[in-house]
């Protein structure tokens, strides 16, 4: 490190000065407080957030690593797990632990099933799990970490998994199945009952990823919305992940992994008896477990209460309905599939419209846009604050569609070509290499933060941009105009 690389100051600085510099650094962060983002932050209300901070602060120093030392934290964790198990229709056999988030919960489930297979499926040499294409990418991460091959079952035109497709992918090396309730990309709840029956037929465990749905679907169902059965009521479901830091409205770093019985959880627990540092036992991946997040998760559940969650679900569902009806009313756009709760995506139904150009226009109007691929789409997860901005969002979206319709070249400026290229390039290895290169720059000693839309074309090389331009003009001129003429 040279030059003015950050260093620990020789003498500690004034704490007030540090706090004001920190506050100033937030200026370029996503404007979730203005309800302009649809992911990353699940905000219930300012009052609830202040309460969570207070609860977190009380146990800021606590460490859930040693439950004997922090009996308070062990009790919070136990009660959080029991409350979640009851919510998801488990019984007294249902057991589990808190984790740091959805990814850790999923990783633990994958590792649990791998280790279970090592014990009771000795013929499996290369373990595989069958999961839908739409299941969260955390399964791929888990597969890489724990050497379990993820076999992805395709989904249909209705964005749902067909159980027959999944059945065909089961082999003697399959150690478990997984589905989502709902999945992240399109917000669809997989056919858990059918897959549960399939799991029983093949003697396989079944994980339901309810990371995003665990604390919203039960309330939506109680409000009378049709939600396909997705939890421990379904025979064959052996584990579930449900995130407190999403619709549970806890502080970040809080999720649960639940198993139908100790027969499964047993494989998750870690014990080492030979370490000079002492006999070590740990329920989940980290060593030190921040007391604040465990305590705040418990406090969040107690403060929201059933009535609070139900009121929240009512507002969230009403807001989602307004979004979906408004988007479907725009000529050229359509919500993908028929999502039953508050997570969904929309794309273009008119092929002349470029979804990523619409996304760029929305971003210029100050919205934080989550772009998807296969198909190109824009993703939303609705929270109560969004009730205030639905109309402005839809107004901007109508303007975006009108703009992109009138200017097909909009697809060739800003970040749209870069997203288009990354989504469609046939050589996925090359795309992966490019993304890794960006990450290496971000995590290099310079700590550069690249901006995809910093230059015209989002960094797409000029010759490729020219080819893309020619293609767009050709398609527009000869295919569409001719048809219309
Ligand atoms: C369905 C689903 N599973 C898992 C995850 C991963 O959760 P986390 O970001 O807390 O690791 C997400 C995140 O959005 C999700 O939507």
Tab-separated table of C-alpha atoms and ligand atoms in Angstrom:
chain	number	residue	atom	x	y	z
A	1	UNK	CA	0.000	0.000	0.000
A	2	UNK	CA	1.312	3.406	-0.858
A	3	UNK	CA	0.178	7.017	-1.220
A	4	UNK	CA	-2.886	8.013	0.713
A	5	UNK	CA	-4.181	4.505	1.218
A	6	UNK	CA	-6.415	4.345	4.282
A	7	UNK	CA	-4.528	3.771	7.513
A	8	UNK	CA	-5.533	3.451	11.111
A	9	UNK	CA	-5.005	7.019	12.402
A	10	UNK	CA	-1.954	7.434	14.641
A	11	UNK	CA	-4.238	8.983	17.198
A	12	UNK	CA	-7.877	8.172	17.481
A	13	UNK	CA	-10.179	10.877	16.101
A	14	UNK	CA	-12.977	12.690	17.777
A	15	UNK	CA	-15.965	10.346	17.849
A	16	UNK	CA	-18.516	13.018	16.867
A	17	UNK	CA	-16.413	13.934	13.852
A	18	UNK	CA	-16.244	10.288	12.827
A	19	UNK	CA	-19.998	9.910	13.089
A	20	UNK	CA	-20.643	12.966	10.961
A	21	UNK	CA	-18.235	11.728	8.298
A	22	UNK	CA	-20.003	8.383	8.328
A	23	UNK	CA	-23.383	10.054	7.917
A	24	UNK	CA	-21.993	12.060	4.980
A	25	UNK	CA	-20.803	8.877	3.281
A	26	UNK	CA	-24.394	7.683	2.991
A	27	UNK	CA	-25.205	10.268	0.339
A	28	UNK	CA	-24.601	7.927	-2.607
A	29	UNK	CA	-26.357	4.951	-1.019
A	30	UNK	CA	-29.599	3.601	-2.353
A	31	UNK	CA	-32.530	5.787	-1.289
A	32	UNK	CA	-34.526	3.093	0.444
A	33	UNK	CA	-35.821	5.619	3.005
A	34	UNK	CA	-37.729	7.283	0.145
A	35	UNK	CA	-39.148	3.877	-0.818
A	36	UNK	CA	-37.183	3.930	-4.077
A	37	UNK	CA	-35.716	0.433	-3.660
A	38	UNK	CA	-37.452	-2.962	-3.827
A	39	UNK	CA	-34.809	-5.200	-2.288
A	40	UNK	CA	-31.957	-5.076	0.232
A	41	UNK	CA	-33.910	-3.332	2.982
A	42	UNK	CA	-37.142	-4.589	4.547
A	43	UNK	CA	-38.479	-1.606	6.456
A	44	UNK	CA	-41.642	-1.798	8.493
A	45	UNK	CA	-41.758	1.649	10.103
A	46	UNK	CA	-39.340	4.146	11.641
A	47	UNK	CA	-40.799	3.391	15.077
A	48	UNK	CA	-40.130	-0.335	14.672
A	49	UNK	CA	-36.586	0.313	13.416
A	50	UNK	CA	-35.752	2.514	16.415
A	51	UNK	CA	-37.121	-0.204	18.680
A	52	UNK	CA	-34.962	-2.855	16.955
A	53	UNK	CA	-31.893	-0.650	17.419
A	54	UNK	CA	-32.638	-0.353	21.130
A	55	UNK	CA	-33.109	-4.131	21.480
A	56	UNK	CA	-29.950	-4.745	19.456
A	57	UNK	CA	-28.037	-2.242	21.596
A	58	UNK	CA	-28.984	-4.015	24.820
A	59	UNK	CA	-27.202	-7.162	23.636
A	60	UNK	CA	-24.584	-5.479	21.439
A	61	UNK	CA	-21.745	-7.143	23.359
A	62	UNK	CA	-23.382	-10.534	23.736
A	63	UNK	CA	-21.978	-13.578	21.975
A	64	UNK	CA	-24.210	-16.526	21.103
A	65	UNK	CA	-21.127	-18.698	20.625
A	66	UNK	CA	-21.362	-19.974	24.158
A	67	UNK	CA	-24.985	-20.564	25.196
A	68	UNK	CA	-23.889	-21.459	28.720
A	69	UNK	CA	-22.282	-18.031	29.151
A	70	UNK	CA	-25.204	-16.133	27.592
A	71	UNK	CA	-28.287	-17.942	28.841
A	72	UNK	CA	-30.339	-14.905	27.760
A	73	UNK	CA	-29.330	-15.336	24.114
A	74	UNK	CA	-29.917	-19.079	24.193
A	75	UNK	CA	-33.403	-18.423	25.511
A	76	UNK	CA	-34.101	-15.802	22.813
A	77	UNK	CA	-32.902	-18.186	20.102
A	78	UNK	CA	-34.964	-21.055	21.497
A	79	UNK	CA	-38.105	-18.921	21.597
A	80	UNK	CA	-37.518	-17.494	18.114
A	81	UNK	CA	-37.190	-21.038	16.739
A	82	UNK	CA	-40.321	-22.221	18.584
A	83	UNK	CA	-42.380	-19.236	17.388
A	84	UNK	CA	-41.214	-19.774	13.800
A	85	UNK	CA	-41.901	-23.519	13.972
A	86	UNK	CA	-45.457	-22.853	15.151
A	87	UNK	CA	-46.009	-20.225	12.459
A	88	UNK	CA	-44.914	-22.740	9.813
A	89	UNK	CA	-47.143	-25.474	11.270
A	90	UNK	CA	-44.388	-27.552	12.796
A	91	UNK	CA	-44.967	-29.458	16.034
A	92	UNK	CA	-42.994	-30.329	19.158
A	93	UNK	CA	-40.723	-32.536	17.066
A	94	UNK	CA	-39.747	-29.563	14.890
A	95	UNK	CA	-36.311	-28.228	15.805
A	96	UNK	CA	-33.839	-25.738	14.401
A	97	UNK	CA	-31.377	-22.934	14.935
A	98	UNK	CA	-31.022	-19.280	14.108
A	99	UNK	CA	-28.537	-18.349	11.390
A	100	UNK	CA	-27.029	-15.173	9.964
A	101	UNK	CA	-29.324	-15.096	6.907
A	102	UNK	CA	-31.012	-16.998	4.120
A	103	UNK	CA	-27.768	-18.027	2.494
A	104	UNK	CA	-26.424	-19.585	5.674
A	105	UNK	CA	-29.734	-21.387	6.278
A	106	UNK	CA	-29.633	-22.870	2.780
A	107	UNK	CA	-25.955	-23.745	3.059
A	108	UNK	CA	-26.607	-25.553	6.302
A	109	UNK	CA	-29.493	-27.529	4.797
A	110	UNK	CA	-27.301	-28.628	1.890
A	111	UNK	CA	-24.451	-29.637	4.182
A	112	UNK	CA	-26.850	-31.420	6.551
A	113	UNK	CA	-28.255	-33.520	3.715
A	114	UNK	CA	-24.797	-34.240	2.354
A	115	UNK	CA	-23.580	-35.478	5.732
A	116	UNK	CA	-26.781	-37.432	6.274
A	117	UNK	CA	-26.256	-39.118	2.903
A	118	UNK	CA	-22.670	-39.967	3.876
A	119	UNK	CA	-24.063	-41.850	6.832
A	120	UNK	CA	-27.135	-43.543	5.405
A	121	UNK	CA	-26.656	-43.565	1.605
A	122	UNK	CA	-23.193	-45.130	1.307
A	123	UNK	CA	-23.625	-45.849	-2.419
A	124	UNK	CA	-23.626	-42.109	-3.245
A	125	UNK	CA	-20.182	-41.068	-4.456
A	126	UNK	CA	-21.067	-37.747	-6.132
A	127	UNK	CA	-24.020	-36.258	-4.271
A	128	UNK	CA	-26.649	-34.296	-6.196
A	129	UNK	CA	-29.674	-32.223	-5.252
A	130	UNK	CA	-32.544	-31.576	-7.651
A	131	UNK	CA	-33.886	-28.016	-7.435
A	132	UNK	CA	-35.912	-25.798	-9.793
A	133	UNK	CA	-34.156	-23.309	-12.090
A	134	UNK	CA	-35.817	-20.559	-10.070
A	135	UNK	CA	-34.428	-21.682	-6.668
A	136	UNK	CA	-32.126	-19.137	-5.047
A	137	UNK	CA	-28.519	-18.948	-6.162
A	138	UNK	CA	-27.479	-19.700	-2.566
A	139	UNK	CA	-28.011	-23.370	-3.492
A	140	UNK	CA	-25.291	-23.044	-6.156
A	141	UNK	CA	-23.033	-21.404	-3.608
A	142	UNK	CA	-23.711	-24.239	-1.163
A	143	UNK	CA	-23.088	-26.771	-3.925
A	144	UNK	CA	-19.702	-25.210	-4.629
A	145	UNK	CA	-18.727	-24.997	-0.973
A	146	UNK	CA	-19.835	-28.510	-0.074
A	147	UNK	CA	-19.295	-30.353	-3.344
A	148	UNK	CA	-22.917	-31.179	-4.001
A	149	UNK	CA	-23.986	-30.962	-7.646
A	150	UNK	CA	-27.100	-28.831	-8.143
A	151	UNK	CA	-29.276	-30.312	-10.881
A	152	UNK	CA	-31.657	-27.584	-12.042
A	153	UNK	CA	-35.146	-28.624	-13.175
A	154	UNK	CA	-36.569	-26.249	-15.811
A	155	UNK	CA	-39.765	-24.305	-15.119
A	156	UNK	CA	-42.686	-23.969	-17.523
A	157	UNK	CA	-44.096	-21.000	-19.430
A	158	UNK	CA	-46.243	-20.299	-16.373
A	159	UNK	CA	-42.962	-19.934	-14.418
A	160	UNK	CA	-43.885	-22.964	-12.301
A	161	UNK	CA	-42.075	-26.185	-11.761
A	162	UNK	CA	-43.639	-29.282	-13.276
A	163	UNK	CA	-43.231	-32.156	-10.769
A	164	UNK	CA	-42.794	-34.635	-13.645
A	165	UNK	CA	-39.756	-32.700	-14.874
A	166	UNK	CA	-38.229	-32.883	-11.423
A	167	UNK	CA	-39.030	-36.584	-11.099
A	168	UNK	CA	-37.088	-37.340	-14.270
A	169	UNK	CA	-33.924	-35.770	-12.838
A	170	UNK	CA	-33.766	-37.948	-9.717
A	171	UNK	CA	-30.926	-40.491	-9.868
A	172	UNK	CA	-29.334	-42.888	-7.343
A	173	UNK	CA	-26.925	-40.019	-6.530
A	174	UNK	CA	-29.753	-37.662	-5.496
A	175	UNK	CA	-29.509	-36.915	-1.775
A	176	UNK	CA	-32.313	-34.339	-1.431
A	177	UNK	CA	-34.841	-32.154	-3.260
A	178	UNK	CA	-35.568	-28.472	-2.713
A	179	UNK	CA	-38.323	-26.050	-3.731
A	180	UNK	CA	-39.222	-22.461	-2.844
A	181	UNK	CA	-42.156	-20.671	-1.251
A	182	UNK	CA	-41.926	-18.356	-3.048
A	183	UNK	CA	-38.894	-18.315	-5.289
A	184	UNK	CA	-37.097	-15.007	-5.664
A	185	UNK	CA	-37.096	-14.335	-9.441
A	186	UNK	CA	-40.849	-14.561	-10.191
A	187	UNK	CA	-42.419	-14.913	-6.740
A	188	UNK	CA	-44.137	-18.220	-7.561
A	189	UNK	CA	-44.772	-20.851	-4.889
A	190	UNK	CA	-43.565	-24.222	-6.181
A	191	UNK	CA	-45.965	-27.217	-6.060
A	192	UNK	CA	-44.733	-28.265	-2.612
A	193	UNK	CA	-47.432	-30.949	-2.127
A	194	UNK	CA	-46.517	-32.761	-5.351
A	195	UNK	CA	-42.809	-32.549	-4.651
A	196	UNK	CA	-43.437	-33.719	-1.058
A	197	UNK	CA	-45.134	-36.839	-2.471
A	198	UNK	CA	-42.207	-37.300	-4.851
A	199	UNK	CA	-39.729	-37.008	-1.971
A	200	UNK	CA	-41.629	-39.635	0.041
A	201	UNK	CA	-41.817	-41.953	-2.964
A	202	UNK	CA	-38.033	-41.791	-3.403
A	203	UNK	CA	-37.213	-41.725	0.318
A	204	UNK	CA	-35.527	-38.325	-0.043
A	205	UNK	CA	-35.548	-35.286	2.252
A	206	UNK	CA	-37.190	-32.102	0.934
A	207	UNK	CA	-36.120	-28.569	1.804
A	208	UNK	CA	-38.565	-25.682	1.332
A	209	UNK	CA	-36.803	-22.359	0.929
A	210	UNK	CA	-39.219	-19.924	2.561
A	211	UNK	CA	-36.510	-17.348	3.200
A	212	UNK	CA	-38.585	-14.583	1.674
A	213	UNK	CA	-41.982	-16.224	2.252
A	214	UNK	CA	-41.722	-17.639	5.765
A	215	UNK	CA	-42.892	-14.455	7.467
A	216	UNK	CA	-45.367	-13.213	4.842
A	217	UNK	CA	-47.141	-16.244	3.297
A	218	UNK	CA	-48.731	-17.436	6.579
A	219	UNK	CA	-50.293	-14.008	7.139
A	220	UNK	CA	-51.360	-13.639	3.508
A	221	UNK	CA	-52.997	-17.055	3.780
A	222	UNK	CA	-54.797	-16.062	6.992
A	223	UNK	CA	-56.156	-13.016	5.180
A	224	UNK	CA	-57.886	-15.444	2.804
A	225	UNK	CA	-55.624	-15.202	-0.243
A	226	UNK	CA	-55.161	-18.525	-2.050
A	227	UNK	CA	-51.689	-19.808	-1.124
A	228	UNK	CA	-50.765	-23.356	-2.097
A	229	UNK	CA	-49.718	-25.477	0.929
A	230	UNK	CA	-46.015	-24.877	1.482
A	231	UNK	CA	-44.983	-25.660	5.062
A	232	UNK	CA	-44.667	-28.530	7.564
A	233	UNK	CA	-48.324	-29.398	6.966
A	234	UNK	CA	-47.155	-30.957	3.718
A	235	UNK	CA	-46.018	-34.562	4.207
A	236	UNK	CA	-42.512	-35.028	2.885
A	237	UNK	CA	-41.223	-31.574	3.849
A	238	UNK	CA	-38.224	-32.230	6.102
A	239	UNK	CA	-36.732	-28.729	6.459
A	240	UNK	CA	-37.506	-25.052	5.898
A	241	UNK	CA	-35.521	-21.823	5.835
A	242	UNK	CA	-37.341	-18.627	6.888
A	243	UNK	CA	-35.638	-15.244	7.194
A	244	UNK	CA	-36.448	-12.984	10.093
A	245	UNK	CA	-34.557	-10.126	8.468
A	246	UNK	CA	-36.952	-10.025	5.521
A	247	UNK	CA	-40.715	-9.985	6.204
A	248	UNK	CA	-40.077	-10.851	9.875
A	249	UNK	CA	-38.823	-7.239	10.240
A	250	UNK	CA	-35.791	-8.087	12.377
A	251	UNK	CA	-32.346	-6.522	12.295
A	252	UNK	CA	-30.126	-7.807	9.493
A	253	UNK	CA	-28.274	-11.049	10.123
A	254	UNK	CA	-31.230	-13.157	11.275
A	255	UNK	CA	-32.786	-16.247	9.731
A	256	UNK	CA	-33.922	-19.689	10.851
A	257	UNK	CA	-33.319	-23.217	9.622
A	258	UNK	CA	-35.920	-25.689	10.843
A	259	UNK	CA	-36.063	-29.482	10.535
A	260	UNK	CA	-39.001	-31.822	10.981
A	261	UNK	CA	-37.091	-33.642	13.730
A	262	UNK	CA	-33.751	-34.027	15.457
A	263	UNK	CA	-33.014	-36.897	13.030
A	264	UNK	CA	-32.071	-34.184	10.520
A	265	UNK	CA	-30.767	-31.353	12.720
A	266	UNK	CA	-28.317	-33.824	14.251
A	267	UNK	CA	-26.288	-33.720	11.021
A	268	UNK	CA	-25.970	-29.932	11.195
A	269	UNK	CA	-24.395	-29.780	14.653
A	270	UNK	CA	-20.614	-29.531	14.832
A	271	UNK	CA	-18.476	-30.942	17.621
A	272	UNK	CA	-14.684	-31.145	17.873
A	273	UNK	CA	-13.277	-32.837	20.939
A	274	UNK	CA	-9.516	-32.802	20.217
A	275	UNK	CA	-8.704	-29.100	19.818
A	276	UNK	CA	-6.169	-27.774	22.366
A	277	UNK	CA	-8.474	-24.765	22.817
A	278	UNK	CA	-11.018	-27.059	24.422
A	279	UNK	CA	-13.978	-29.158	23.408
A	280	UNK	CA	-15.851	-27.097	20.849
A	281	UNK	CA	-19.509	-27.406	19.884
A	282	UNK	CA	-21.383	-25.140	17.501
A	283	UNK	CA	-24.883	-25.300	15.979
A	284	UNK	CA	-24.279	-23.308	12.789
A	285	UNK	CA	-21.524	-21.835	10.589
A	286	UNK	CA	-20.054	-18.898	12.511
A	287	UNK	CA	-18.030	-19.067	15.664
A	288	UNK	CA	-18.931	-15.780	17.306
A	289	UNK	CA	-22.665	-15.093	16.913
A	290	UNK	CA	-23.660	-11.439	17.426
A	291	UNK	CA	-25.968	-11.202	20.432
A	292	UNK	CA	-27.652	-8.061	19.088
A	293	UNK	CA	-29.212	-9.757	16.064
A	294	UNK	CA	-30.505	-12.722	18.071
A	295	UNK	CA	-32.043	-10.426	20.686
A	296	UNK	CA	-33.501	-7.996	18.125
A	297	UNK	CA	-35.109	-10.864	16.184
A	298	UNK	CA	-36.896	-11.989	19.330
A	299	UNK	CA	-37.896	-8.422	20.160
A	300	UNK	CA	-39.163	-7.872	16.606
A	301	UNK	CA	-41.488	-10.881	16.777
A	302	UNK	CA	-42.820	-9.791	20.162
A	303	UNK	CA	-43.421	-6.204	19.044
A	304	UNK	CA	-45.053	-7.028	15.707
A	305	UNK	CA	-47.387	-9.671	17.147
A	306	UNK	CA	-49.924	-11.494	15.007
A	307	UNK	CA	-52.012	-8.353	14.692
A	308	UNK	CA	-49.032	-6.310	13.475
A	309	UNK	CA	-48.001	-8.918	10.900
A	310	UNK	CA	-51.586	-9.234	9.657
A	311	UNK	CA	-52.011	-5.472	9.269
A	312	UNK	CA	-48.671	-5.340	7.485
A	313	UNK	CA	-49.646	-8.194	5.137
A	314	UNK	CA	-52.929	-6.469	4.309
A	315	UNK	CA	-51.179	-3.256	3.286
A	316	UNK	CA	-48.428	-5.097	1.414
A	317	UNK	CA	-50.939	-7.193	-0.542
A	318	UNK	CA	-53.091	-4.189	-1.396
A	319	UNK	CA	-50.005	-2.316	-2.594
A	320	UNK	CA	-48.878	-5.335	-4.633
A	321	UNK	CA	-52.295	-5.513	-6.282
A	322	UNK	CA	-52.048	-1.835	-7.248
A	323	UNK	CA	-48.594	-2.395	-8.739
A	324	UNK	CA	-49.624	-5.510	-10.665
A	325	UNK	CA	-52.853	-4.042	-12.026
A	326	UNK	CA	-51.051	-0.822	-12.983
A	327	UNK	CA	-48.204	-2.616	-14.744
A	328	UNK	CA	-50.491	-5.011	-16.619
A	329	UNK	CA	-52.528	-2.021	-17.798
A	330	UNK	CA	-49.487	-0.587	-19.590
A	331	UNK	CA	-49.463	-1.630	-23.217
A	332	UNK	CA	-46.300	-3.652	-23.876
A	333	UNK	CA	-45.604	-4.777	-20.290
A	334	UNK	CA	-46.737	-7.836	-18.350
A	335	UNK	CA	-46.210	-9.300	-14.916
A	336	UNK	CA	-44.583	-12.716	-15.276
A	337	UNK	CA	-46.640	-15.704	-14.099
A	338	UNK	CA	-49.296	-15.343	-11.431
A	339	UNK	CA	-47.409	-14.629	-8.200
A	340	UNK	CA	-49.615	-15.186	-5.123
A	341	UNK	CA	-47.889	-12.829	-2.666
A	342	UNK	CA	-45.739	-9.695	-2.701
A	343	UNK	CA	-42.698	-10.745	-4.784
A	344	UNK	CA	-42.947	-10.473	-8.557
A	345	UNK	CA	-41.252	-9.438	-11.776
A	346	UNK	CA	-42.440	-7.848	-14.996
A	347	UNK	CA	-41.056	-7.892	-18.492
A	348	UNK	CA	-42.063	-6.787	-21.969
A	349	UNK	CA	-44.874	-8.392	-23.956
A	350	UNK	CA	-44.047	-6.203	-26.963
A	351	UNK	CA	-40.732	-7.399	-28.368
A	352	UNK	CA	-39.926	-3.939	-29.704
A	353	UNK	CA	-39.520	-2.657	-26.177
A	354	UNK	CA	-36.160	-3.202	-24.536
A	355	UNK	CA	-36.611	-4.064	-20.876
A	356	UNK	CA	-33.153	-2.835	-19.885
A	357	UNK	CA	-33.745	0.524	-21.602
A	358	UNK	CA	-36.950	0.860	-19.556
A	359	UNK	CA	-34.885	-0.007	-16.477
A	360	UNK	CA	-32.341	2.708	-17.343
A	361	UNK	CA	-35.086	5.315	-17.718
A	362	UNK	CA	-36.520	4.336	-14.337
A	363	UNK	CA	-33.065	4.491	-12.764
A	364	UNK	CA	-32.616	8.008	-14.156
A	365	UNK	CA	-35.842	8.950	-12.405
A	366	UNK	CA	-34.238	7.841	-9.135
A	367	UNK	CA	-35.555	4.281	-8.732
A	368	UNK	CA	-33.215	1.515	-7.630
A	369	UNK	CA	-33.944	-1.129	-10.246
A	370	UNK	CA	-33.264	-4.876	-9.894
A	371	UNK	CA	-32.714	-6.236	-13.387
A	372	UNK	CA	-33.207	-9.927	-14.147
A	373	UNK	CA	-32.406	-12.165	-17.105
A	374	UNK	CA	-34.095	-15.186	-18.740
A	375	UNK	CA	-36.334	-13.413	-19.506
A	376	UNK	CA	-35.194	-9.791	-19.099
A	377	UNK	CA	-37.325	-8.430	-16.293
A	378	UNK	CA	-37.569	-5.935	-13.447
A	379	UNK	CA	-38.010	-7.351	-9.961
A	380	UNK	CA	-40.005	-6.005	-7.015
A	381	UNK	CA	-40.478	-7.071	-3.396
A	382	UNK	CA	-43.186	-4.919	-1.868
A	383	UNK	CA	-43.022	-3.384	1.601
A	384	UNK	CA	-45.472	-1.116	3.445
A	385	UNK	CA	-43.662	2.123	2.520
A	386	UNK	CA	-44.275	1.402	-1.156
A	387	UNK	CA	-47.978	2.182	-0.657
A	388	UNK	CA	-46.967	5.856	-0.816
A	389	UNK	CA	-45.125	5.646	-4.126
A	390	UNK	CA	-47.136	3.239	-6.335
A	391	UNK	CA	-48.711	6.034	-8.354
A	392	UNK	CA	-45.427	7.889	-8.952
A	393	UNK	CA	-43.740	4.623	-9.923
A	394	UNK	CA	-46.467	3.773	-12.429
A	395	UNK	CA	-46.397	7.297	-13.851
A	396	UNK	CA	-42.643	7.009	-14.398
A	397	UNK	CA	-43.082	3.546	-15.865
A	398	UNK	CA	-45.620	4.813	-18.410
A	399	UNK	CA	-43.187	7.572	-19.343
A	400	UNK	CA	-40.367	5.007	-19.631
A	401	UNK	CA	-42.361	2.813	-22.004
A	402	UNK	CA	-43.382	5.813	-24.143
A	403	UNK	CA	-39.761	6.966	-24.288
A	404	UNK	CA	-38.348	3.565	-25.254
A	405	UNK	CA	-41.097	3.024	-27.830
A	406	UNK	CA	-40.296	6.358	-29.454
A	407	UNK	CA	-36.508	5.805	-29.234
A	408	UNK	CA	-35.490	2.213	-29.986
A	409	UNK	CA	-31.879	3.423	-29.805
A	410	UNK	CA	-32.341	3.851	-26.048
A	411	UNK	CA	-31.411	0.161	-25.922
A	412	UNK	CA	-27.923	1.136	-27.077
A	413	UNK	CA	-26.992	3.760	-24.520
A	414	UNK	CA	-26.591	3.813	-20.748
A	415	UNK	CA	-26.224	0.397	-19.157
A	416	UNK	CA	-28.835	-1.364	-21.345
A	417	UNK	CA	-26.365	-2.853	-23.875
A	418	UNK	CA	-24.132	-4.158	-21.098
A	419	UNK	CA	-27.053	-5.886	-19.361
A	420	UNK	CA	-28.356	-7.162	-22.689
A	421	UNK	CA	-24.980	-8.554	-23.610
A	422	UNK	CA	-24.403	-10.169	-20.237
A	423	UNK	CA	-27.867	-11.758	-20.316
A	424	UNK	CA	-27.631	-13.044	-23.874
A	425	UNK	CA	-23.974	-13.755	-24.575
A	426	UNK	CA	-23.764	-17.454	-25.442
A	427	UNK	CA	-20.303	-17.833	-23.922
A	428	UNK	CA	-21.235	-17.885	-20.252
A	429	UNK	CA	-17.643	-18.676	-19.264
A	430	UNK	CA	-16.592	-15.348	-20.753
A	431	UNK	CA	-19.365	-13.496	-18.917
A	432	UNK	CA	-18.274	-15.174	-15.683
A	433	UNK	CA	-14.679	-14.151	-16.332
A	434	UNK	CA	-15.718	-10.533	-16.864
A	435	UNK	CA	-17.786	-10.431	-13.695
A	436	UNK	CA	-14.906	-11.972	-11.743
A	437	UNK	CA	-12.600	-9.306	-13.167
A	438	UNK	CA	-14.985	-6.605	-11.916
A	439	UNK	CA	-15.019	-8.245	-8.473
A	440	UNK	CA	-11.244	-8.439	-8.411
A	441	UNK	CA	-11.096	-4.704	-9.136
A	442	UNK	CA	-13.555	-4.027	-6.332
A	443	UNK	CA	-11.592	-6.111	-3.864
A	444	UNK	CA	-8.157	-4.975	-5.024
A	445	UNK	CA	-6.025	-2.644	-2.906
A	446	UNK	CA	-7.604	0.282	-4.830
A	447	UNK	CA	-11.109	-0.803	-3.830
A	448	UNK	CA	-12.559	0.606	-7.038
A	449	UNK	CA	-16.359	0.704	-7.297
A	450	UNK	CA	-17.181	0.230	-10.993
A	451	UNK	CA	-20.310	1.846	-12.448
A	452	UNK	CA	-21.907	-0.121	-15.235
A	453	UNK	CA	-23.612	2.965	-16.579
A	454	UNK	CA	-20.623	5.267	-16.196
A	455	UNK	CA	-20.122	5.564	-19.932
A	456	UNK	CA	-22.200	5.191	-23.018
A	457	UNK	CA	-22.860	1.497	-23.607
A	458	UNK	CA	-21.893	0.498	-20.093
A	459	UNK	CA	-18.375	-0.489	-21.122
A	460	UNK	CA	-19.438	-2.728	-24.027
A	461	UNK	CA	-16.558	-2.711	-26.570
A	462	UNK	CA	-17.231	-0.368	-29.544
A	463	UNK	CA	-17.303	-3.028	-32.307
A	464	UNK	CA	-19.851	-5.097	-30.370
A	465	UNK	CA	-21.922	-1.983	-29.717
A	466	UNK	CA	-21.893	-1.213	-33.456
A	467	UNK	CA	-23.075	-4.735	-34.251
A	468	UNK	CA	-25.834	-4.414	-31.644
A	469	UNK	CA	-26.874	-1.084	-33.182
A	470	UNK	CA	-27.075	-2.595	-36.648
A	471	UNK	CA	-29.144	-5.495	-35.355
A	472	UNK	CA	-31.591	-3.208	-33.507
A	473	UNK	CA	-32.050	-0.992	-36.571
A	474	UNK	CA	-32.493	-4.010	-38.835
A	475	UNK	CA	-35.045	-5.649	-36.558
A	476	UNK	CA	-36.933	-2.402	-36.095
A	477	UNK	CA	-36.929	-1.420	-39.749
A	478	UNK	CA	-37.442	-4.704	-41.538
A	479	UNK	CA	-39.256	-6.935	-39.112
A	480	UNK	CA	-41.627	-4.705	-37.179
A	481	UNK	CA	-42.217	-1.737	-39.474
A	482	UNK	CA	-42.794	-4.072	-42.431
A	483	UNK	CA	-45.297	-6.113	-40.453
A	484	UNK	CA	-47.174	-2.990	-39.499
A	485	UNK	CA	-47.012	-1.562	-43.023
B	1	LIG	C1	-36.043	-17.136	-1.849
B	1	LIG	C2	-34.760	-16.656	-1.258
B	1	LIG	N1	-33.900	-17.541	-0.700
B	1	LIG	C3	-32.735	-17.163	-0.162
B	1	LIG	C4	-32.333	-15.848	-0.152
B	1	LIG	C5	-30.993	-15.463	0.423
B	1	LIG	O1	-31.153	-14.706	1.584
B	1	LIG	P1	-29.970	-13.814	2.198
B	1	LIG	O2	-29.757	-12.681	1.245
B	1	LIG	O3	-30.502	-13.403	3.524
B	1	LIG	O4	-28.759	-14.658	2.320
B	1	LIG	C6	-33.190	-14.886	-0.727
B	1	LIG	C7	-32.813	-13.485	-0.778
B	1	LIG	O5	-33.498	-12.634	-1.297
B	1	LIG	C8	-34.423	-15.295	-1.286
B	1	LIG	O6	-35.278	-14.422	-1.837
